[in-house]
Amino acid sequence: MKLEDILDVAKRRGFFWQSAAIHGSMSGFYDYAHLGTALKHRWENEWRSFFLGLDDNFWEIEPCNVLPENVFKASGHLESFVDPIAKCGKCDYTERADHLLERELKDDTFEGLSPEEFMKLMEKHKIKCPKCNGYFKEVGQLNMMFPLTVGTGSDARTAYLTPETAQGVYVNFKQEFETLRRKIPMGLAVVGKAYRNEISPRNALIRMREFTQAELQIFFDPNDVDKHEDFKSVANYKLRVFLMKNRKSKKITEVACKNMKLPKFYVYHMAMMQKFYLDVMKVPKNKFRFKELSDEEKAFYNKYHWDAEVNTNSFGWIEMGGLHFRTDHDLKGHEKVSGEKMMINHEGRVFVPNVLEISMGVDRNIYMLIDLFYKEEKERTIINFPRVFSPFDLGLFPLVNKDKLPKKAEEIKEMLKNDGLKIFYDNSGSIGRRYRRMDEIGVSLSVTVDHQTLKNNTVTIRNRDTMKQIRVKIDNLSKVIKNIINCKTDFKKAGKIVK
Amino acid sequence: MKLEDILDVAKRRGFFWQSAAIHGSMSGFYDYAHLGTALKHRWENEWRSFFLGLDDNFWEIEPCNVLPENVFKASGHLESFVDPIAKCGKCDYTERADHLLERELKDDTFEGLSPEEFMKLMEKHKIKCPKCNGYFKEVGQLNMMFPLTVGTGSDARTAYLTPETAQGVYVNFKQEFETLRRKIPMGLAVVGKAYRNEISPRNALIRMREFTQAELQIFFDPNDVDKHEDFKSVANYKLRVFLMKNRKSKKITEVACKNMKLPKFYVYHMAMMQKFYLDVMKVPKNKFRFKELSDEEKAFYNKYHWDAEVNTNSFGWIEMGGLHFRTDHDLKGHEKVSGEKMMINHEGRVFVPNVLEISMGVDRNIYMLIDLFYKEEKERTIINFPRVFSPFDLGLFPLVNKDKLPKKAEEIKEMLKNDGLKIFYDNSGSIGRRYRRMDEIGVSLSVTVDHQTLKNNTVTIRNRDTMKQIRVKIDNLSKVIKNIINCKTDFKKAGKIVK
């Protein structure tokens, strides 16, 4: 399964496609179509329920995407959030210098170099312009934020579209800390948009200019960095880690949490992230790893920084998220620029909280779900998403469009809807074709209303993965479906098997 | 309850506050704090479930917020989405001319005038600058969209933050129509951000520069504008309408749908919008009306345009949303600029679909919920939101922090969470104080784990509105709570009343 195939499936089925295509899309912008939107909501809600569920003092907030300039003075983005841009001496084509080098030299260790160092490498390896075959004349720096002018005339102010959801959280920290009755650890999450003027957006949902992040900022006492009240529960849990020293051998090792040479508060959350990938998203174990980053690769504000990576079919190992120990870098930056004290008095101790950030790119996680679970079988194509990620909980079909079956199906639809289930209702085409459609878009259960339904108030449920069917009483239908989706009941045991 | 009081409550409790306050907020930007975010999600989900539930062919999509320039050439926004801006001749202060006139003359009929007409009125009424008391020298036009440059160098393109979610839908119309198997009516909804460089943002969440819209675009055959398959079900339903001719008398009349002098497809959706306000949001009947707009007041693309208004305590009647018959204006505009044909062949007829838009401002609806349901009683303050809009389904408390009660409460929490309920867990302070806290933030049910729980596996549920309590078996707890929230069971009958 290559990128082109996934883009093709995504477009034909209605998951996502390039934005505003009729007007000539700008690269790095994708729209979620009707199925992709449903899938994205599923992912976001699973993320919320998992990560906000880790602590009673973890909350979601929704800061603005447009923030005033001083926010980014304080965060360091105005000065440091820059890309090295190489410019062709002949045709003025621009591309990221690190991307040019990576592509030509099949190497990916170019992070953290200065423009001069990039220029030297470009010259040394005689990198040529992919458009006109000329040579590059210079490597400059371009800030990746989108600036805006808010207001007009004498009231105008400079603002930026936020390049990460995190800053909107930091400027809310003090007020939330007061409102939430001065307890830490306190977690503030955002599932929201971020914007970066990437010079070479690429690989569909992997590197976009407008994208969605799911991030949780945990504020805690730096004195407690080597504790977590639930650490015991993960002490023997094995993390799959890809250490710096194994870069060449590409070896992934399994290390129990208690043996990781990192603070316990950090390691505990590594374990939680891995569990989210393995247990909730059902990523096969051997396709997941935590990558240790070198000092050059780390973001400028991070003390510890490991990436959660998944081995995709189309791109190999791809960063899906990261665990970032940002220390007090951000809060102190905001204190310095705003004059607002970020010190807190917590149980007698006075300090600036440290921040642990769990960060995930929502779009690439969506892409990965399709990449990993799309299958072509002899008779059908299927996306066997984990059931909780099905764009809809079930397909619902009257077997035929007569004999009072549509009316009965409508009644059942109302009942299931009232019980909170999301339904894809379809009454056209042969039943076999309707089942195939569900397979193609990854809906894991199909409920059919047939003539027997009218006689004994039962319906059939078909399992996408095995194509087996069971027959179930309508009275129990919602409960049975929920139990199957949440893996509380085995499908075959949930009803009478249809032979 | 005035604006200042609501802002104060919103800030102290954690609903919303000015964005990035520590760096000096820009006017027109508000952040949702932890309770506001929960409330907003509730509202958005109720909106989705109500309006997407109207037809099996209504879907949600998520287009980008940044769209290329041609989108807004096509929509007319580049040319027509302008505000009349008056500039002071003495101090350069700028403000919307219509707002200045409205304030000075206590009149609100200034929409649709030209800059010259505004200037004449300003001179005639000798309107003075509120800052320096000078006279205004000119009225100009300012486009309210935020422009952006995407990319750099020779690849740079001009784009805009979308000023309404609708345009992102129109550019997706053709592709969705194909993917969704060429059926109309087809509805495409967006719950997403929109951005406008308002010159005088004001009144907190009522007029913002970054805001959230919930909009549904229904594409249909213009030949069918005077039908709706469910019209019969609303024929005798009475709409509360505020007609043009009653502007002076301020009289609201009740008119049965069948007697409205508007096409049935339009009237049916008026009825649905009114039902959403009266039945779902529980707005008292006498506080709701549909306002008929004059030709000058209508948006430039609308053939029919009525506003759904609610009578708030802080501002009087405020537009909460609108029902817009946009004809084929938008699709034809996109066809003209992009060259992409918007004609469809539907059951043998070839035509450009017409669009009916149900549009709501999410933020002002959130504001309105607090405005309408906030109460100050003798002994407590309370926000008696309709139960489905409670930021959380329930508060959960161990009566005391000992005697194994916290452990039992944790077990119950896990159980309720698994059943999909949203919980506010609190174990500090006296139980009376914890109840008061729930009243203050509008959580409608409080579950307490007490010593009797350990003996007979029952808990108490307290009703925010009556302060009465019932005792319920833990085994039935999720079901009882859901039934109370969804008004399927009367509170008093849902368990044994605690005397």
mmCIF file of N, CA and C in Angstrom, chain A residues 11-13 17 22-25 30-34 37 40-41 48 53 56 59-66 146 148-152 157 172 175-176 179-181 195 197 199 209-210 334 338 392 413 417 424-426 428 437, chain B residues 11-13 17 22-25 29-34 37 40-41 48 53 56 59-66 146 148-152 157 172 175-176 179-181 195 197 199 209-210 334 338 392 413 417 424-426 428 437:
data_model
loop_
_atom_site.group_PDB
_atom_site.id
_atom_site.type_symbol
_atom_site.label_atom_id
_atom_site.label_comp_id
_atom_site.label_asym_id
_atom_site.label_seq_id
_atom_site.Cartn_x
_atom_site.Cartn_y
_atom_site.Cartn_z
ATOM 1 N N LYS A 11 -9.992 9.302 -1.239
ATOM 2 C CA LYS A 11 -10.802 10.192 -2.063
ATOM 3 C C LYS A 11 -12.076 9.487 -2.543
ATOM 4 N N ARG A 12 -11.931 8.266 -3.011
ATOM 5 C CA ARG A 12 -13.109 7.580 -3.549
ATOM 6 C C ARG A 12 -14.148 7.294 -2.485
ATOM 7 N N ARG A 13 -13.666 6.898 -1.299
ATOM 8 C CA ARG A 13 -14.622 6.571 -0.238
ATOM 9 C C ARG A 13 -15.166 7.802 0.481
ATOM 10 N N TRP A 17 -9.474 14.624 1.092
ATOM 11 C CA TRP A 17 -8.928 14.980 -0.227
ATOM 12 C C TRP A 17 -8.362 16.378 -0.131
ATOM 13 N N ILE A 22 -11.258 22.514 -6.720
ATOM 14 C CA ILE A 22 -11.802 23.150 -7.932
ATOM 15 C C ILE A 22 -11.129 24.494 -8.200
ATOM 16 N N HIS A 23 -10.561 25.098 -7.168
ATOM 17 C CA HIS A 23 -9.872 26.386 -7.379
ATOM 18 C C HIS A 23 -8.359 26.218 -7.428
ATOM 19 N N GLY A 24 -7.885 24.988 -7.551
ATOM 20 C CA GLY A 24 -6.437 24.755 -7.537
ATOM 21 C C GLY A 24 -5.947 24.711 -6.105
ATOM 22 N N SER A 25 -5.766 23.496 -5.576
ATOM 23 C CA SER A 25 -5.421 23.357 -4.164
ATOM 24 C C SER A 25 -4.060 23.982 -3.862
ATOM 25 N N TYR A 30 -5.711 19.824 3.418
ATOM 26 C CA TYR A 30 -6.639 18.730 3.128
ATOM 27 C C TYR A 30 -7.954 18.954 3.851
ATOM 28 N N ASP A 31 -9.045 18.605 3.168
ATOM 29 C CA ASP A 31 -10.369 18.659 3.799
ATOM 30 C C ASP A 31 -10.774 17.255 4.227
ATOM 31 N N TYR A 32 -11.400 17.140 5.365
ATOM 32 C CA TYR A 32 -12.005 15.868 5.751
ATOM 33 C C TYR A 32 -13.393 15.775 5.139
ATOM 34 N N ALA A 33 -13.617 14.735 4.384
ATOM 35 C CA ALA A 33 -14.941 14.489 3.812
ATOM 36 C C ALA A 33 -15.809 13.793 4.867
ATOM 37 N N HIS A 34 -16.993 13.329 4.464
ATOM 38 C CA HIS A 34 -17.957 12.886 5.490
ATOM 39 C C HIS A 34 -17.466 11.692 6.314
ATOM 40 N N THR A 37 -14.389 12.813 8.581
ATOM 41 C CA THR A 37 -14.822 13.612 9.727
ATOM 42 C C THR A 37 -15.346 12.704 10.835
ATOM 43 N N LYS A 40 -12.370 11.001 12.367
ATOM 44 C CA LYS A 40 -11.583 11.938 13.174
ATOM 45 C C LYS A 40 -12.267 12.187 14.526
ATOM 46 N N HIS A 41 -13.571 12.356 14.515
ATOM 47 C CA HIS A 41 -14.279 12.533 15.787
ATOM 48 C C HIS A 41 -14.080 11.315 16.680
ATOM 49 N N ARG A 48 -9.460 11.794 24.045
ATOM 50 C CA ARG A 48 -9.948 12.504 25.230
ATOM 51 C C ARG A 48 -10.229 11.541 26.365
ATOM 52 N N GLY A 53 -8.787 10.829 31.138
ATOM 53 C CA GLY A 53 -9.163 9.870 32.175
ATOM 54 C C GLY A 53 -8.016 9.492 33.102
ATOM 55 N N ASP A 56 -8.149 12.987 37.764
ATOM 56 C CA ASP A 56 -9.357 13.797 37.942
ATOM 57 C C ASP A 56 -9.098 15.277 37.723
ATOM 58 N N TRP A 59 -8.168 18.405 32.327
ATOM 59 C CA TRP A 59 -9.326 19.076 31.737
ATOM 60 C C TRP A 59 -9.033 19.500 30.310
ATOM 61 N N GLU A 60 -10.072 19.658 29.539
ATOM 62 C CA GLU A 60 -9.881 20.187 28.197
ATOM 63 C C GLU A 60 -10.270 21.661 28.165
ATOM 64 N N ILE A 61 -9.511 22.460 27.439
ATOM 65 C CA ILE A 61 -9.879 23.863 27.240
ATOM 66 C C ILE A 61 -9.804 24.182 25.741
ATOM 67 N N GLU A 62 -10.305 25.350 25.363
ATOM 68 C CA GLU A 62 -10.281 25.725 23.939
ATOM 69 C C GLU A 62 -9.830 27.174 23.770
ATOM 70 N N PRO A 63 -8.509 27.353 23.711
ATOM 71 C CA PRO A 63 -7.999 28.725 23.517
ATOM 72 C C PRO A 63 -8.143 29.140 22.057
ATOM 73 N N CYS A 64 -8.004 30.435 21.794
ATOM 74 C CA CYS A 64 -8.062 30.938 20.420
ATOM 75 C C CYS A 64 -6.876 30.438 19.596
ATOM 76 N N ASN A 65 -7.069 30.385 18.292
ATOM 77 C CA ASN A 65 -5.977 30.051 17.373
ATOM 78 C C ASN A 65 -5.173 31.284 16.983
ATOM 79 N N VAL A 66 -5.799 32.444 17.066
ATOM 80 C CA VAL A 66 -5.103 33.699 16.770
ATOM 81 C C VAL A 66 -4.639 34.286 18.100
ATOM 82 N N PHE A 146 2.230 32.083 10.493
ATOM 83 C CA PHE A 146 1.450 32.973 9.635
ATOM 84 C C PHE A 146 1.097 34.247 10.412
ATOM 85 N N LEU A 148 -0.743 37.960 11.063
ATOM 86 C CA LEU A 148 -2.030 38.596 10.763
ATOM 87 C C LEU A 148 -2.038 39.998 11.347
ATOM 88 N N THR A 149 -2.821 40.875 10.754
ATOM 89 C CA THR A 149 -3.054 42.175 11.385
ATOM 90 C C THR A 149 -4.490 42.210 11.888
ATOM 91 N N VAL A 150 -4.633 42.442 13.170
ATOM 92 C CA VAL A 150 -5.962 42.470 13.793
ATOM 93 C C VAL A 150 -6.354 43.916 14.043
ATOM 94 N N GLY A 151 -7.572 44.281 13.642
ATOM 95 C CA GLY A 151 -8.007 45.669 13.787
ATOM 96 C C GLY A 151 -7.493 46.488 12.622
ATOM 97 N N THR A 152 -7.614 47.811 12.751
ATOM 98 C CA THR A 152 -7.170 48.670 11.646
ATOM 99 C C THR A 152 -6.748 50.016 12.222
ATOM 100 N N ARG A 157 -3.044 45.529 15.613
ATOM 101 C CA ARG A 157 -2.034 44.760 16.349
ATOM 102 C C ARG A 157 -1.588 43.561 15.520
ATOM 103 N N ASN A 172 -3.084 30.468 29.661
ATOM 104 C CA ASN A 172 -4.256 30.244 30.518
ATOM 105 C C ASN A 172 -3.896 29.599 31.853
ATOM 106 N N GLN A 175 -4.779 31.383 35.403
ATOM 107 C CA GLN A 175 -6.206 31.558 35.641
ATOM 108 C C GLN A 175 -6.889 30.208 35.909
ATOM 109 N N GLU A 176 -6.507 29.191 35.153
ATOM 110 C CA GLU A 176 -7.078 27.856 35.401
ATOM 111 C C GLU A 176 -6.615 27.320 36.756
ATOM 112 N N THR A 179 -8.837 28.897 39.266
ATOM 113 C CA THR A 179 -10.230 28.444 39.147
ATOM 114 C C THR A 179 -10.378 26.987 39.582
ATOM 115 N N LEU A 180 -9.356 26.185 39.305
ATOM 116 C CA LEU A 180 -9.418 24.760 39.649
ATOM 117 C C LEU A 180 -8.876 24.497 41.062
ATOM 118 N N ARG A 181 -8.872 25.517 41.862
ATOM 119 C CA ARG A 181 -8.588 25.398 43.295
ATOM 120 C C ARG A 181 -7.160 24.949 43.609
ATOM 121 N N TYR A 195 -1.124 25.926 12.800
ATOM 122 C CA TYR A 195 -0.832 26.399 11.438
ATOM 123 C C TYR A 195 0.662 26.649 11.285
ATOM 124 N N ASN A 197 3.559 27.621 8.149
ATOM 125 C CA ASN A 197 3.844 27.873 6.740
ATOM 126 C C ASN A 197 5.011 26.996 6.292
ATOM 127 N N ILE A 199 7.494 25.046 4.126
ATOM 128 C CA ILE A 199 7.943 25.364 2.774
ATOM 129 C C ILE A 199 7.775 24.172 1.839
ATOM 130 N N ARG A 209 0.007 22.255 6.380
ATOM 131 C CA ARG A 209 0.112 23.652 6.818
ATOM 132 C C ARG A 209 -1.009 24.006 7.801
ATOM 133 N N GLU A 210 -2.145 23.384 7.646
ATOM 134 C CA GLU A 210 -3.231 23.522 8.624
ATOM 135 C C GLU A 210 -3.495 22.130 9.146
ATOM 136 N N HIS A 334 6.850 33.291 29.435
ATOM 137 C CA HIS A 334 5.645 34.137 29.511
ATOM 138 C C HIS A 334 5.740 35.104 30.688
ATOM 139 N N SER A 338 5.462 39.032 29.946
ATOM 140 C CA SER A 338 4.195 39.632 30.382
ATOM 141 C C SER A 338 4.310 40.326 31.731
ATOM 142 N N PHE A 392 -18.822 4.677 11.744
ATOM 143 C CA PHE A 392 -20.156 4.541 12.326
ATOM 144 C C PHE A 392 -20.201 3.245 13.123
ATOM 145 N N LYS A 413 -33.971 2.230 13.782
ATOM 146 C CA LYS A 413 -33.006 3.330 13.685
ATOM 147 C C LYS A 413 -33.229 4.333 14.814
ATOM 148 N N LYS A 417 -30.537 5.167 17.704
ATOM 149 C CA LYS A 417 -30.063 6.549 17.786
ATOM 150 C C LYS A 417 -30.264 7.095 19.197
ATOM 151 N N PHE A 424 -25.139 4.192 9.913
ATOM 152 C CA PHE A 424 -25.108 4.438 8.475
ATOM 153 C C PHE A 424 -26.306 3.702 7.892
ATOM 154 N N TYR A 425 -27.342 4.434 7.477
ATOM 155 C CA TYR A 425 -28.561 3.805 6.991
ATOM 156 C C TYR A 425 -28.502 3.711 5.474
ATOM 157 N N ASP A 426 -28.806 2.539 4.937
ATOM 158 C CA ASP A 426 -28.699 2.357 3.485
ATOM 159 C C ASP A 426 -29.813 1.421 3.019
ATOM 160 N N SER A 428 -30.412 0.973 -0.509
ATOM 161 C CA SER A 428 -30.379 0.757 -1.960
ATOM 162 C C SER A 428 -29.282 -0.222 -2.369
ATOM 163 N N ARG A 437 -20.005 -2.466 0.888
ATOM 164 C CA ARG A 437 -19.793 -1.040 1.125
ATOM 165 C C ARG A 437 -19.325 -0.788 2.566
ATOM 166 N N LYS B 11 -15.949 34.026 34.263
ATOM 167 C CA LYS B 11 -14.529 34.016 34.604
ATOM 168 C C LYS B 11 -14.270 33.279 35.918
ATOM 169 N N ARG B 12 -15.079 33.584 36.936
ATOM 170 C CA ARG B 12 -14.829 32.960 38.233
ATOM 171 C C ARG B 12 -15.057 31.456 38.212
ATOM 172 N N ARG B 13 -16.088 31.016 37.471
ATOM 173 C CA ARG B 13 -16.379 29.580 37.442
ATOM 174 C C ARG B 13 -15.505 28.825 36.453
ATOM 175 N N TRP B 17 -13.136 33.461 29.212
ATOM 176 C CA TRP B 17 -12.540 34.747 29.585
ATOM 177 C C TRP B 17 -11.767 35.278 28.397
ATOM 178 N N ILE B 22 -2.804 37.779 29.955
ATOM 179 C CA ILE B 22 -1.530 38.194 30.571
ATOM 180 C C ILE B 22 -0.687 39.021 29.588
ATOM 181 N N HIS B 23 -0.936 38.862 28.310
ATOM 182 C CA HIS B 23 -0.175 39.643 27.329
ATOM 183 C C HIS B 23 -0.986 40.816 26.775
ATOM 184 N N GLY B 24 -2.098 41.139 27.420
ATOM 185 C CA GLY B 24 -2.944 42.217 26.920
ATOM 186 C C GLY B 24 -3.849 41.676 25.834
ATOM 187 N N SER B 25 -5.097 41.366 26.187
ATOM 188 C CA SER B 25 -5.994 40.727 25.225
ATOM 189 C C SER B 25 -6.270 41.635 24.040
ATOM 190 N N PHE B 29 -11.552 38.389 21.142
ATOM 191 C CA PHE B 29 -11.012 37.035 21.278
ATOM 192 C C PHE B 29 -11.260 36.509 22.700
ATOM 193 N N TYR B 30 -11.936 35.388 22.774
ATOM 194 C CA TYR B 30 -12.210 34.764 24.069
ATOM 195 C C TYR B 30 -11.755 33.314 24.067
ATOM 196 N N ASP B 31 -11.198 32.859 25.184
ATOM 197 C CA ASP B 31 -10.839 31.449 25.341
ATOM 198 C C ASP B 31 -11.927 30.741 26.142
ATOM 199 N N TYR B 32 -12.232 29.502 25.760
ATOM 200 C CA TYR B 32 -13.110 28.688 26.587
ATOM 201 C C TYR B 32 -12.274 27.997 27.653
ATOM 202 N N ALA B 33 -12.609 28.212 28.893
ATOM 203 C CA ALA B 33 -11.934 27.538 30.004
ATOM 204 C C ALA B 33 -12.543 26.133 30.161
ATOM 205 N N HIS B 34 -12.162 25.421 31.216
ATOM 206 C CA HIS B 34 -12.516 23.995 31.286
ATOM 207 C C HIS B 34 -14.026 23.736 31.304
ATOM 208 N N THR B 37 -15.597 24.775 27.798
ATOM 209 C CA THR B 37 -15.294 23.801 26.757
ATOM 210 C C THR B 37 -16.239 22.602 26.862
ATOM 211 N N LYS B 40 -19.610 23.748 25.662
ATOM 212 C CA LYS B 40 -19.600 23.935 24.194
ATOM 213 C C LYS B 40 -19.692 22.583 23.487
ATOM 214 N N HIS B 41 -18.950 21.597 23.972
ATOM 215 C CA HIS B 41 -19.056 20.261 23.371
ATOM 216 C C HIS B 41 -20.477 19.731 23.479
ATOM 217 N N ARG B 48 -25.525 18.655 16.454
ATOM 218 C CA ARG B 48 -25.276 17.604 15.459
ATOM 219 C C ARG B 48 -26.395 16.572 15.491
ATOM 220 N N GLY B 53 -29.722 14.590 12.253
ATOM 221 C CA GLY B 53 -30.747 13.557 12.381
ATOM 222 C C GLY B 53 -31.974 13.802 11.509
ATOM 223 N N ASP B 56 -31.290 11.085 6.399
ATOM 224 C CA ASP B 56 -30.185 10.119 6.307
ATOM 225 C C ASP B 56 -29.070 10.604 5.402
ATOM 226 N N TRP B 59 -24.731 15.027 6.434
ATOM 227 C CA TRP B 59 -23.416 14.583 6.907
ATOM 228 C C TRP B 59 -22.597 15.756 7.409
ATOM 229 N N GLU B 60 -21.633 15.446 8.262
ATOM 230 C CA GLU B 60 -20.714 16.496 8.701
ATOM 231 C C GLU B 60 -19.399 16.367 7.952
ATOM 232 N N ILE B 61 -18.822 17.478 7.568
ATOM 233 C CA ILE B 61 -17.483 17.465 6.975
ATOM 234 C C ILE B 61 -16.609 18.503 7.691
ATOM 235 N N GLU B 62 -15.299 18.473 7.412
ATOM 236 C CA GLU B 62 -14.400 19.429 8.075
ATOM 237 C C GLU B 62 -13.429 20.033 7.068
ATOM 238 N N PRO B 63 -13.858 21.085 6.380
ATOM 239 C CA PRO B 63 -12.962 21.746 5.426
ATOM 240 C C PRO B 63 -11.934 22.612 6.155
ATOM 241 N N CYS B 64 -10.882 22.996 5.433
ATOM 242 C CA CYS B 64 -9.860 23.867 6.010
ATOM 243 C C CYS B 64 -10.424 25.246 6.323
ATOM 244 N N ASN B 65 -9.786 25.924 7.279
ATOM 245 C CA ASN B 65 -10.144 27.311 7.585
ATOM 246 C C ASN B 65 -9.408 28.289 6.690
ATOM 247 N N VAL B 66 -8.247 27.861 6.180
ATOM 248 C CA VAL B 66 -7.478 28.706 5.269
ATOM 249 C C VAL B 66 -7.831 28.282 3.843
ATOM 250 N N PHE B 146 -9.327 38.153 7.010
ATOM 251 C CA PHE B 146 -7.901 38.197 7.340
ATOM 252 C C PHE B 146 -7.116 37.551 6.198
ATOM 253 N N LEU B 148 -3.691 36.091 4.244
ATOM 254 C CA LEU B 148 -2.472 35.356 4.615
ATOM 255 C C LEU B 148 -1.649 35.119 3.358
ATOM 256 N N THR B 149 -0.347 34.982 3.517
ATOM 257 C CA THR B 149 0.479 34.526 2.404
ATOM 258 C C THR B 149 0.930 33.104 2.697
ATOM 259 N N VAL B 150 0.610 32.199 1.796
ATOM 260 C CA VAL B 150 0.970 30.786 1.982
ATOM 261 C C VAL B 150 2.150 30.465 1.073
ATOM 262 N N GLY B 151 3.166 29.811 1.619
ATOM 263 C CA GLY B 151 4.368 29.527 0.841
ATOM 264 C C GLY B 151 5.284 30.732 0.829
ATOM 265 N N THR B 152 6.291 30.701 -0.017
ATOM 266 C CA THR B 152 7.241 31.815 -0.055
ATOM 267 C C THR B 152 7.823 31.905 -1.458
ATOM 268 N N ARG B 157 1.170 32.175 -2.413
ATOM 269 C CA ARG B 157 -0.210 32.420 -2.832
ATOM 270 C C ARG B 157 -0.976 33.169 -1.753
ATOM 271 N N ASN B 172 -16.628 21.763 -1.767
ATOM 272 C CA ASN B 172 -16.640 20.306 -1.645
ATOM 273 C C ASN B 172 -17.899 19.672 -2.251
ATOM 274 N N GLN B 175 -17.680 16.910 -5.247
ATOM 275 C CA GLN B 175 -17.000 15.677 -4.860
ATOM 276 C C GLN B 175 -17.847 14.860 -3.870
ATOM 277 N N GLU B 176 -18.481 15.549 -2.928
ATOM 278 C CA GLU B 176 -19.340 14.828 -1.987
ATOM 279 C C GLU B 176 -20.568 14.254 -2.701
ATOM 280 N N THR B 179 -19.427 11.115 -4.304
ATOM 281 C CA THR B 179 -19.093 10.091 -3.317
ATOM 282 C C THR B 179 -20.334 9.569 -2.607
ATOM 283 N N LEU B 180 -21.295 10.452 -2.397
ATOM 284 C CA LEU B 180 -22.507 10.052 -1.679
ATOM 285 C C LEU B 180 -23.590 9.552 -2.639
ATOM 286 N N ARG B 181 -23.169 9.139 -3.808
ATOM 287 C CA ARG B 181 -24.036 8.452 -4.756
ATOM 288 C C ARG B 181 -25.180 9.300 -5.308
ATOM 289 N N TYR B 195 -13.544 33.546 10.928
ATOM 290 C CA TYR B 195 -12.717 34.683 11.367
ATOM 291 C C TYR B 195 -13.136 35.949 10.648
ATOM 292 N N ASN B 197 -12.342 40.261 10.751
ATOM 293 C CA ASN B 197 -11.650 41.395 11.366
ATOM 294 C C ASN B 197 -12.659 42.486 11.677
ATOM 295 N N ILE B 199 -14.345 45.572 13.156
ATOM 296 C CA ILE B 199 -13.714 46.808 13.611
ATOM 297 C C ILE B 199 -14.128 47.160 15.034
ATOM 298 N N ARG B 209 -14.017 38.133 16.830
ATOM 299 C CA ARG B 209 -13.193 38.074 15.615
ATOM 300 C C ARG B 209 -12.841 36.627 15.265
ATOM 301 N N GLU B 210 -12.717 35.781 16.264
ATOM 302 C CA GLU B 210 -12.554 34.331 16.039
ATOM 303 C C GLU B 210 -13.736 33.675 16.717
ATOM 304 N N HIS B 334 -18.945 29.819 -7.830
ATOM 305 C CA HIS B 334 -17.774 28.931 -7.879
ATOM 306 C C HIS B 334 -17.587 28.348 -9.268
ATOM 307 N N SER B 338 -14.103 28.982 -11.151
ATOM 308 C CA SER B 338 -13.250 27.787 -11.251
ATOM 309 C C SER B 338 -13.375 27.086 -12.600
ATOM 310 N N PHE B 392 -21.198 18.592 32.916
ATOM 311 C CA PHE B 392 -20.952 17.187 33.238
ATOM 312 C C PHE B 392 -22.290 16.534 33.576
ATOM 313 N N LYS B 413 -17.007 5.416 39.929
ATOM 314 C CA LYS B 413 -16.560 6.327 38.861
ATOM 315 C C LYS B 413 -16.194 5.541 37.609
ATOM 316 N N LYS B 417 -18.071 5.865 34.037
ATOM 317 C CA LYS B 417 -17.261 6.306 32.904
ATOM 318 C C LYS B 417 -17.388 5.313 31.752
ATOM 319 N N PHE B 424 -17.843 14.835 37.194
ATOM 320 C CA PHE B 424 -17.031 15.784 37.933
ATOM 321 C C PHE B 424 -16.797 15.156 39.304
ATOM 322 N N TYR B 425 -15.571 14.713 39.567
ATOM 323 C CA TYR B 425 -15.272 14.026 40.824
ATOM 324 C C TYR B 425 -14.711 15.031 41.817
ATOM 325 N N ASP B 426 -15.212 14.994 43.031
ATOM 326 C CA ASP B 426 -14.758 15.983 44.011
ATOM 327 C C ASP B 426 -14.753 15.336 45.388
ATOM 328 N N SER B 428 -13.248 17.098 48.183
ATOM 329 C CA SER B 428 -12.786 18.024 49.228
ATOM 330 C C SER B 428 -13.864 19.021 49.621
ATOM 331 N N ARG B 437 -21.321 23.862 44.865
ATOM 332 C CA ARG B 437 -20.428 24.008 43.717
ATOM 333 C C ARG B 437 -21.089 23.479 42.435
#
